[in-house]
Amino acid sequence: GTCIFSRGETCHFKTIGSGAARLEVVDISGRTVELVVVGPGQMIGETASLTGIPHIHDAVAVGNTRVHHIATPELDALFSEYPEIIRTVLFITAKRLVTAVSGLYVLRRFPIVEQVGQMLLRTGVPESTAQNAALCVSITQSAFASMLGTSRPTIVRSLAELRSYGLVKTGYRDICIPDPERLRQWLQ
């Protein structure tokens, strides 16, 4: 539970070396809401580092976590020496933005079970580079419920329905889509 950075701070670019970091906010009722858990190789703090705009969430270590801090001058030097890094950071940041905006759209358009399916497709990480590779989301059902602005029991029911159709598999902190194309077709 060690704090990596807090809402309102501007700080250095960071990558997770090992372990994980939980990004969370406090809602208007004072309840802490988990947004996402990021793991090894993933970056955090890039928006505040690159723009100077303070964080809108907190980052907290999950268990034994190693974080690499890259100060802005060092990051600028890396960008100058290896310009391809800029494209990678831009791609990841743009993908996160698309996921967030798509999530807002999904919340308003579909019944909850379809919202769950859509959000899984948007946030899933491919298990391989093969076309139509299985997608997995490493998240608790409570955190997933928070992401969609609903309750955990509603997520449990929705995942059970998707499981009954063979569209998802669930495990501890894991939701997988074995055949993403099949889920896309079901959602149409």
PDB file of C-alpha atoms in Angstrom:
ATOM      1  CA  GLY A   1       0.000   0.000   0.000  1.00  0.00           C
ATOM      2  CA  THR A   2       2.957   2.403  -0.377  1.00  0.00           C
ATOM      3  CA  CYS A   3       1.973   5.609  -2.154  1.00  0.00           C
ATOM      4  CA  ILE A   4       3.744   6.052  -5.510  1.00  0.00           C
ATOM      5  CA  PHE A   5       2.115   9.420  -6.215  1.00  0.00           C
ATOM      6  CA  SER A   6      -0.946  11.323  -5.039  1.00  0.00           C
ATOM      7  CA  ARG A   7      -3.710  13.258  -6.700  1.00  0.00           C
ATOM      8  CA  GLY A   8      -2.676  16.885  -7.160  1.00  0.00           C
ATOM      9  CA  GLU A   9       1.031  16.123  -7.557  1.00  0.00           C
ATOM     10  CA  THR A  10       3.070  16.497 -10.691  1.00  0.00           C
ATOM     11  CA  CYS A  11       5.936  14.071 -10.773  1.00  0.00           C
ATOM     12  CA  HIS A  12       8.300  12.045 -12.899  1.00  0.00           C
ATOM     13  CA  PHE A  13       7.458   9.511 -15.561  1.00  0.00           C
ATOM     14  CA  LYS A  14       7.416   6.006 -14.071  1.00  0.00           C
ATOM     15  CA  THR A  15       7.423   2.418 -15.239  1.00  0.00           C
ATOM     16  CA  ILE A  16       6.567  -0.640 -13.178  1.00  0.00           C
ATOM     17  CA  GLY A  17       9.651  -2.866 -12.945  1.00  0.00           C
ATOM     18  CA  SER A  18       8.002  -5.643 -10.920  1.00  0.00           C
ATOM     19  CA  GLY A  19       4.846  -6.058  -8.896  1.00  0.00           C
ATOM     20  CA  ALA A  20       1.883  -3.819  -9.639  1.00  0.00           C
ATOM     21  CA  ALA A  21       0.390  -0.387  -9.022  1.00  0.00           C
ATOM     22  CA  ARG A  22      -3.258   0.358  -8.338  1.00  0.00           C
ATOM     23  CA  LEU A  23      -4.615   3.643  -9.724  1.00  0.00           C
ATOM     24  CA  GLU A  24      -7.515   4.900  -7.646  1.00  0.00           C
ATOM     25  CA  VAL A  25      -9.693   7.922  -6.951  1.00  0.00           C
ATOM     26  CA  VAL A  26     -11.910   8.976  -4.097  1.00  0.00           C
ATOM     27  CA  ASP A  27     -15.506   9.525  -5.234  1.00  0.00           C
ATOM     28  CA  ILE A  28     -17.848  12.230  -3.953  1.00  0.00           C
ATOM     29  CA  SER A  29     -19.068   9.969  -1.141  1.00  0.00           C
ATOM     30  CA  GLY A  30     -15.477   9.529   0.108  1.00  0.00           C
ATOM     31  CA  ARG A  31     -15.203   5.929  -1.122  1.00  0.00           C
ATOM     32  CA  THR A  32     -11.933   4.814  -2.761  1.00  0.00           C
ATOM     33  CA  VAL A  33     -12.585   3.498  -6.280  1.00  0.00           C
ATOM     34  CA  GLU A  34     -10.005   1.344  -8.052  1.00  0.00           C
ATOM     35  CA  LEU A  35      -9.607   2.409 -11.679  1.00  0.00           C
ATOM     36  CA  VAL A  36      -7.074  -0.117 -12.898  1.00  0.00           C
ATOM     37  CA  VAL A  37      -4.102  -2.199 -11.811  1.00  0.00           C
ATOM     38  CA  VAL A  38      -0.992  -1.924 -13.987  1.00  0.00           C
ATOM     39  CA  GLY A  39       1.866  -4.374 -13.974  1.00  0.00           C
ATOM     40  CA  PRO A  40       5.475  -4.843 -15.060  1.00  0.00           C
ATOM     41  CA  GLY A  41       6.516  -2.871 -18.121  1.00  0.00           C
ATOM     42  CA  GLN A  42       3.566  -0.489 -17.943  1.00  0.00           C
ATOM     43  CA  MET A  43       4.000   3.250 -17.538  1.00  0.00           C
ATOM     44  CA  ILE A  44       2.281   5.560 -15.073  1.00  0.00           C
ATOM     45  CA  GLY A  45       2.531   9.269 -14.416  1.00  0.00           C
ATOM     46  CA  GLU A  46       3.225  10.070 -18.063  1.00  0.00           C
ATOM     47  CA  THR A  47       0.463  12.658 -18.424  1.00  0.00           C
ATOM     48  CA  ALA A  48       1.560  14.727 -15.428  1.00  0.00           C
ATOM     49  CA  SER A  49       5.222  14.339 -16.385  1.00  0.00           C
ATOM     50  CA  LEU A  50       4.731  15.427 -19.996  1.00  0.00           C
ATOM     51  CA  THR A  51       2.119  18.159 -19.463  1.00  0.00           C
ATOM     52  CA  GLY A  52       2.784  19.467 -15.970  1.00  0.00           C
ATOM     53  CA  ILE A  53      -0.921  18.965 -15.204  1.00  0.00           C
ATOM     54  CA  PRO A  54      -1.376  17.446 -11.713  1.00  0.00           C
ATOM     55  CA  HIS A  55      -2.562  13.860 -11.322  1.00  0.00           C
ATOM     56  CA  ILE A  56      -6.309  13.307 -10.922  1.00  0.00           C
ATOM     57  CA  HIS A  57      -5.782   9.961  -9.184  1.00  0.00           C
ATOM     58  CA  ASP A  58      -3.492   8.227  -6.705  1.00  0.00           C
ATOM     59  CA  ALA A  59      -1.071   5.395  -7.499  1.00  0.00           C
ATOM     60  CA  VAL A  60      -0.463   2.823  -4.765  1.00  0.00           C
ATOM     61  CA  ALA A  61       1.913  -0.144  -4.807  1.00  0.00           C
ATOM     62  CA  VAL A  62       0.271  -3.560  -4.670  1.00  0.00           C
ATOM     63  CA  GLY A  63       2.493  -5.821  -2.618  1.00  0.00           C
ATOM     64  CA  ASN A  64       6.229  -5.831  -3.299  1.00  0.00           C
ATOM     65  CA  THR A  65       6.551  -3.419  -6.224  1.00  0.00           C
ATOM     66  CA  ARG A  66       9.587  -1.911  -7.905  1.00  0.00           C
ATOM     67  CA  VAL A  67       9.053   1.396  -9.707  1.00  0.00           C
ATOM     68  CA  HIS A  68      11.522   3.069 -12.081  1.00  0.00           C
ATOM     69  CA  HIS A  69      11.435   6.876 -11.899  1.00  0.00           C
ATOM     70  CA  ILE A  70      12.613   8.831 -14.940  1.00  0.00           C
ATOM     71  CA  ALA A  71      13.061  12.554 -14.298  1.00  0.00           C
ATOM     72  CA  THR A  72      11.889  14.912 -17.049  1.00  0.00           C
ATOM     73  CA  PRO A  73      15.433  15.906 -18.158  1.00  0.00           C
ATOM     74  CA  GLU A  74      16.380  12.219 -18.428  1.00  0.00           C
ATOM     75  CA  LEU A  75      13.154  11.511 -20.328  1.00  0.00           C
ATOM     76  CA  ASP A  76      13.868  14.374 -22.726  1.00  0.00           C
ATOM     77  CA  ALA A  77      17.364  12.964 -23.324  1.00  0.00           C
ATOM     78  CA  LEU A  78      15.883   9.490 -24.002  1.00  0.00           C
ATOM     79  CA  PHE A  79      13.371  11.008 -26.437  1.00  0.00           C
ATOM     80  CA  SER A  80      16.216  12.817 -28.258  1.00  0.00           C
ATOM     81  CA  GLU A  81      18.425   9.740 -28.457  1.00  0.00           C
ATOM     82  CA  TYR A  82      15.628   7.233 -29.181  1.00  0.00           C
ATOM     83  CA  PRO A  83      12.760   9.102 -30.929  1.00  0.00           C
ATOM     84  CA  GLU A  84      10.851   5.829 -31.439  1.00  0.00           C
ATOM     85  CA  ILE A  85      10.073   5.939 -27.700  1.00  0.00           C
ATOM     86  CA  ILE A  86       7.940   9.038 -28.321  1.00  0.00           C
ATOM     87  CA  ARG A  87       5.764   7.097 -30.753  1.00  0.00           C
ATOM     88  CA  THR A  88       5.341   4.253 -28.235  1.00  0.00           C
ATOM     89  CA  VAL A  89       4.380   6.622 -25.408  1.00  0.00           C
ATOM     90  CA  LEU A  90       1.996   8.479 -27.741  1.00  0.00           C
ATOM     91  CA  PHE A  91       0.416   5.194 -28.892  1.00  0.00           C
ATOM     92  CA  ILE A  92      -0.145   3.950 -25.330  1.00  0.00           C
ATOM     93  CA  THR A  93      -1.510   7.311 -24.190  1.00  0.00           C
ATOM     94  CA  ALA A  94      -3.827   7.547 -27.222  1.00  0.00           C
ATOM     95  CA  LYS A  95      -5.062   3.982 -26.632  1.00  0.00           C
ATOM     96  CA  ARG A  96      -5.873   4.856 -23.005  1.00  0.00           C
ATOM     97  CA  LEU A  97      -7.764   7.955 -24.169  1.00  0.00           C
ATOM     98  CA  VAL A  98      -9.777   5.963 -26.722  1.00  0.00           C
ATOM     99  CA  THR A  99     -10.582   3.370 -24.045  1.00  0.00           C
ATOM    100  CA  ALA A 100     -11.777   6.087 -21.654  1.00  0.00           C
ATOM    101  CA  VAL A 101     -13.917   7.899 -24.233  1.00  0.00           C
ATOM    102  CA  SER A 102     -15.304   4.612 -25.577  1.00  0.00           C
ATOM    103  CA  GLY A 103     -16.128   3.615 -22.013  1.00  0.00           C
ATOM    104  CA  LEU A 104     -18.185   6.767 -21.549  1.00  0.00           C
ATOM    105  CA  TYR A 105     -20.070   6.050 -24.770  1.00  0.00           C
ATOM    106  CA  VAL A 106     -20.674   2.421 -23.817  1.00  0.00           C
ATOM    107  CA  LEU A 107     -22.067   3.461 -20.444  1.00  0.00           C
ATOM    108  CA  ARG A 108     -24.843   5.404 -22.101  1.00  0.00           C
ATOM    109  CA  ARG A 109     -25.754   3.175 -25.021  1.00  0.00           C
ATOM    110  CA  PHE A 110     -26.047  -0.497 -24.078  1.00  0.00           C
ATOM    111  CA  PRO A 111     -27.692  -2.752 -21.464  1.00  0.00           C
ATOM    112  CA  ILE A 112     -25.254  -3.712 -18.680  1.00  0.00           C
ATOM    113  CA  VAL A 113     -24.307  -7.168 -20.005  1.00  0.00           C
ATOM    114  CA  GLU A 114     -23.397  -5.553 -23.330  1.00  0.00           C
ATOM    115  CA  GLN A 115     -21.510  -2.774 -21.533  1.00  0.00           C
ATOM    116  CA  VAL A 116     -19.455  -5.471 -19.816  1.00  0.00           C
ATOM    117  CA  GLY A 117     -18.704  -7.192 -23.142  1.00  0.00           C
ATOM    118  CA  GLN A 118     -17.790  -3.925 -24.853  1.00  0.00           C
ATOM    119  CA  MET A 119     -15.527  -2.814 -22.014  1.00  0.00           C
ATOM    120  CA  LEU A 120     -13.766  -6.200 -21.942  1.00  0.00           C
ATOM    121  CA  LEU A 121     -13.053  -5.925 -25.680  1.00  0.00           C
ATOM    122  CA  ARG A 122     -11.693  -2.389 -25.238  1.00  0.00           C
ATOM    123  CA  THR A 123      -9.497  -3.078 -22.220  1.00  0.00           C
ATOM    124  CA  GLY A 124      -8.377  -6.653 -22.919  1.00  0.00           C
ATOM    125  CA  VAL A 125      -4.716  -7.400 -23.525  1.00  0.00           C
ATOM    126  CA  PRO A 126      -3.954 -10.001 -26.244  1.00  0.00           C
ATOM    127  CA  GLU A 127      -2.363 -13.214 -24.948  1.00  0.00           C
ATOM    128  CA  SER A 128      -0.333 -13.552 -28.164  1.00  0.00           C
ATOM    129  CA  THR A 129       0.312 -11.788 -31.470  1.00  0.00           C
ATOM    130  CA  ALA A 130      -1.946 -14.190 -33.382  1.00  0.00           C
ATOM    131  CA  GLN A 131      -4.965 -12.741 -35.148  1.00  0.00           C
ATOM    132  CA  ASN A 132      -8.063 -12.962 -32.907  1.00  0.00           C
ATOM    133  CA  ALA A 133      -5.878 -13.960 -29.948  1.00  0.00           C
ATOM    134  CA  ALA A 134      -7.645 -14.379 -26.617  1.00  0.00           C
ATOM    135  CA  LEU A 135      -7.933 -11.142 -24.618  1.00  0.00           C
ATOM    136  CA  CYS A 136      -7.490 -10.929 -20.857  1.00  0.00           C
ATOM    137  CA  VAL A 137      -8.216  -8.189 -18.348  1.00  0.00           C
ATOM    138  CA  SER A 138      -6.467  -8.441 -14.979  1.00  0.00           C
ATOM    139  CA  ILE A 139      -8.937  -6.743 -12.659  1.00  0.00           C
ATOM    140  CA  THR A 140     -11.148  -7.558  -9.714  1.00  0.00           C
ATOM    141  CA  GLN A 141     -14.879  -7.718 -10.268  1.00  0.00           C
ATOM    142  CA  SER A 142     -15.281  -4.853  -7.783  1.00  0.00           C
ATOM    143  CA  ALA A 143     -12.849  -2.667  -9.727  1.00  0.00           C
ATOM    144  CA  PHE A 144     -14.561  -3.591 -12.994  1.00  0.00           C
ATOM    145  CA  ALA A 145     -17.907  -2.618 -11.441  1.00  0.00           C
ATOM    146  CA  SER A 146     -16.432   0.735 -10.409  1.00  0.00           C
ATOM    147  CA  MET A 147     -15.158   1.287 -13.951  1.00  0.00           C
ATOM    148  CA  LEU A 148     -18.683   0.831 -15.277  1.00  0.00           C
ATOM    149  CA  GLY A 149     -20.381   2.717 -12.462  1.00  0.00           C
ATOM    150  CA  THR A 150     -22.366  -0.272 -11.272  1.00  0.00           C
ATOM    151  CA  SER A 151     -22.347  -2.804  -8.431  1.00  0.00           C
ATOM    152  CA  ARG A 152     -20.273  -5.961  -8.066  1.00  0.00           C
ATOM    153  CA  PRO A 153     -23.394  -8.206  -7.983  1.00  0.00           C
ATOM    154  CA  THR A 154     -24.467  -6.705 -11.330  1.00  0.00           C
ATOM    155  CA  ILE A 155     -21.034  -7.507 -12.799  1.00  0.00           C
ATOM    156  CA  VAL A 156     -21.195 -11.039 -11.346  1.00  0.00           C
ATOM    157  CA  ARG A 157     -24.591 -11.610 -13.035  1.00  0.00           C
ATOM    158  CA  SER A 158     -23.390 -10.141 -16.343  1.00  0.00           C
ATOM    159  CA  LEU A 159     -20.214 -12.241 -16.361  1.00  0.00           C
ATOM    160  CA  ALA A 160     -22.270 -15.337 -15.485  1.00  0.00           C
ATOM    161  CA  GLU A 161     -24.498 -14.668 -18.496  1.00  0.00           C
ATOM    162  CA  LEU A 162     -21.494 -14.167 -20.794  1.00  0.00           C
ATOM    163  CA  ARG A 163     -19.903 -17.331 -19.328  1.00  0.00           C
ATOM    164  CA  SER A 164     -23.093 -19.315 -19.989  1.00  0.00           C
ATOM    165  CA  TYR A 165     -22.744 -18.418 -23.691  1.00  0.00           C
ATOM    166  CA  GLY A 166     -19.063 -19.446 -23.623  1.00  0.00           C
ATOM    167  CA  LEU A 167     -17.978 -15.871 -24.355  1.00  0.00           C
ATOM    168  CA  VAL A 168     -15.788 -15.281 -21.272  1.00  0.00           C
ATOM    169  CA  LYS A 169     -13.831 -17.222 -18.693  1.00  0.00           C
ATOM    170  CA  THR A 170     -13.214 -15.842 -15.216  1.00  0.00           C
ATOM    171  CA  GLY A 171     -10.574 -16.528 -12.625  1.00  0.00           C
ATOM    172  CA  TYR A 172      -9.034 -14.801  -9.648  1.00  0.00           C
ATOM    173  CA  ARG A 173      -8.510 -11.161 -10.744  1.00  0.00           C
ATOM    174  CA  ASP A 174      -8.789 -12.293 -14.372  1.00  0.00           C
ATOM    175  CA  ILE A 175     -11.473 -12.088 -17.044  1.00  0.00           C
ATOM    176  CA  CYS A 176     -10.596 -13.642 -20.415  1.00  0.00           C
ATOM    177  CA  ILE A 177     -12.289 -13.634 -23.797  1.00  0.00           C
ATOM    178  CA  PRO A 178     -11.180 -16.839 -25.551  1.00  0.00           C
ATOM    179  CA  ASP A 179     -12.617 -15.757 -28.929  1.00  0.00           C
ATOM    180  CA  PRO A 180     -12.927 -11.950 -29.214  1.00  0.00           C
ATOM    181  CA  GLU A 181     -14.518 -12.134 -32.675  1.00  0.00           C
ATOM    182  CA  ARG A 182     -17.308 -14.350 -31.343  1.00  0.00           C
ATOM    183  CA  LEU A 183     -18.023 -11.795 -28.581  1.00  0.00           C
ATOM    184  CA  ARG A 184     -18.032  -8.961 -31.171  1.00  0.00           C
ATOM    185  CA  GLN A 185     -20.568 -10.883 -33.243  1.00  0.00           C
ATOM    186  CA  TRP A 186     -22.743 -11.560 -30.174  1.00  0.00           C
ATOM    187  CA  LEU A 187     -22.716  -7.847 -29.341  1.00  0.00           C
ATOM    188  CA  GLN A 188     -24.041  -6.976 -32.797  1.00  0.00           C
TER     189      GLN A 188
END
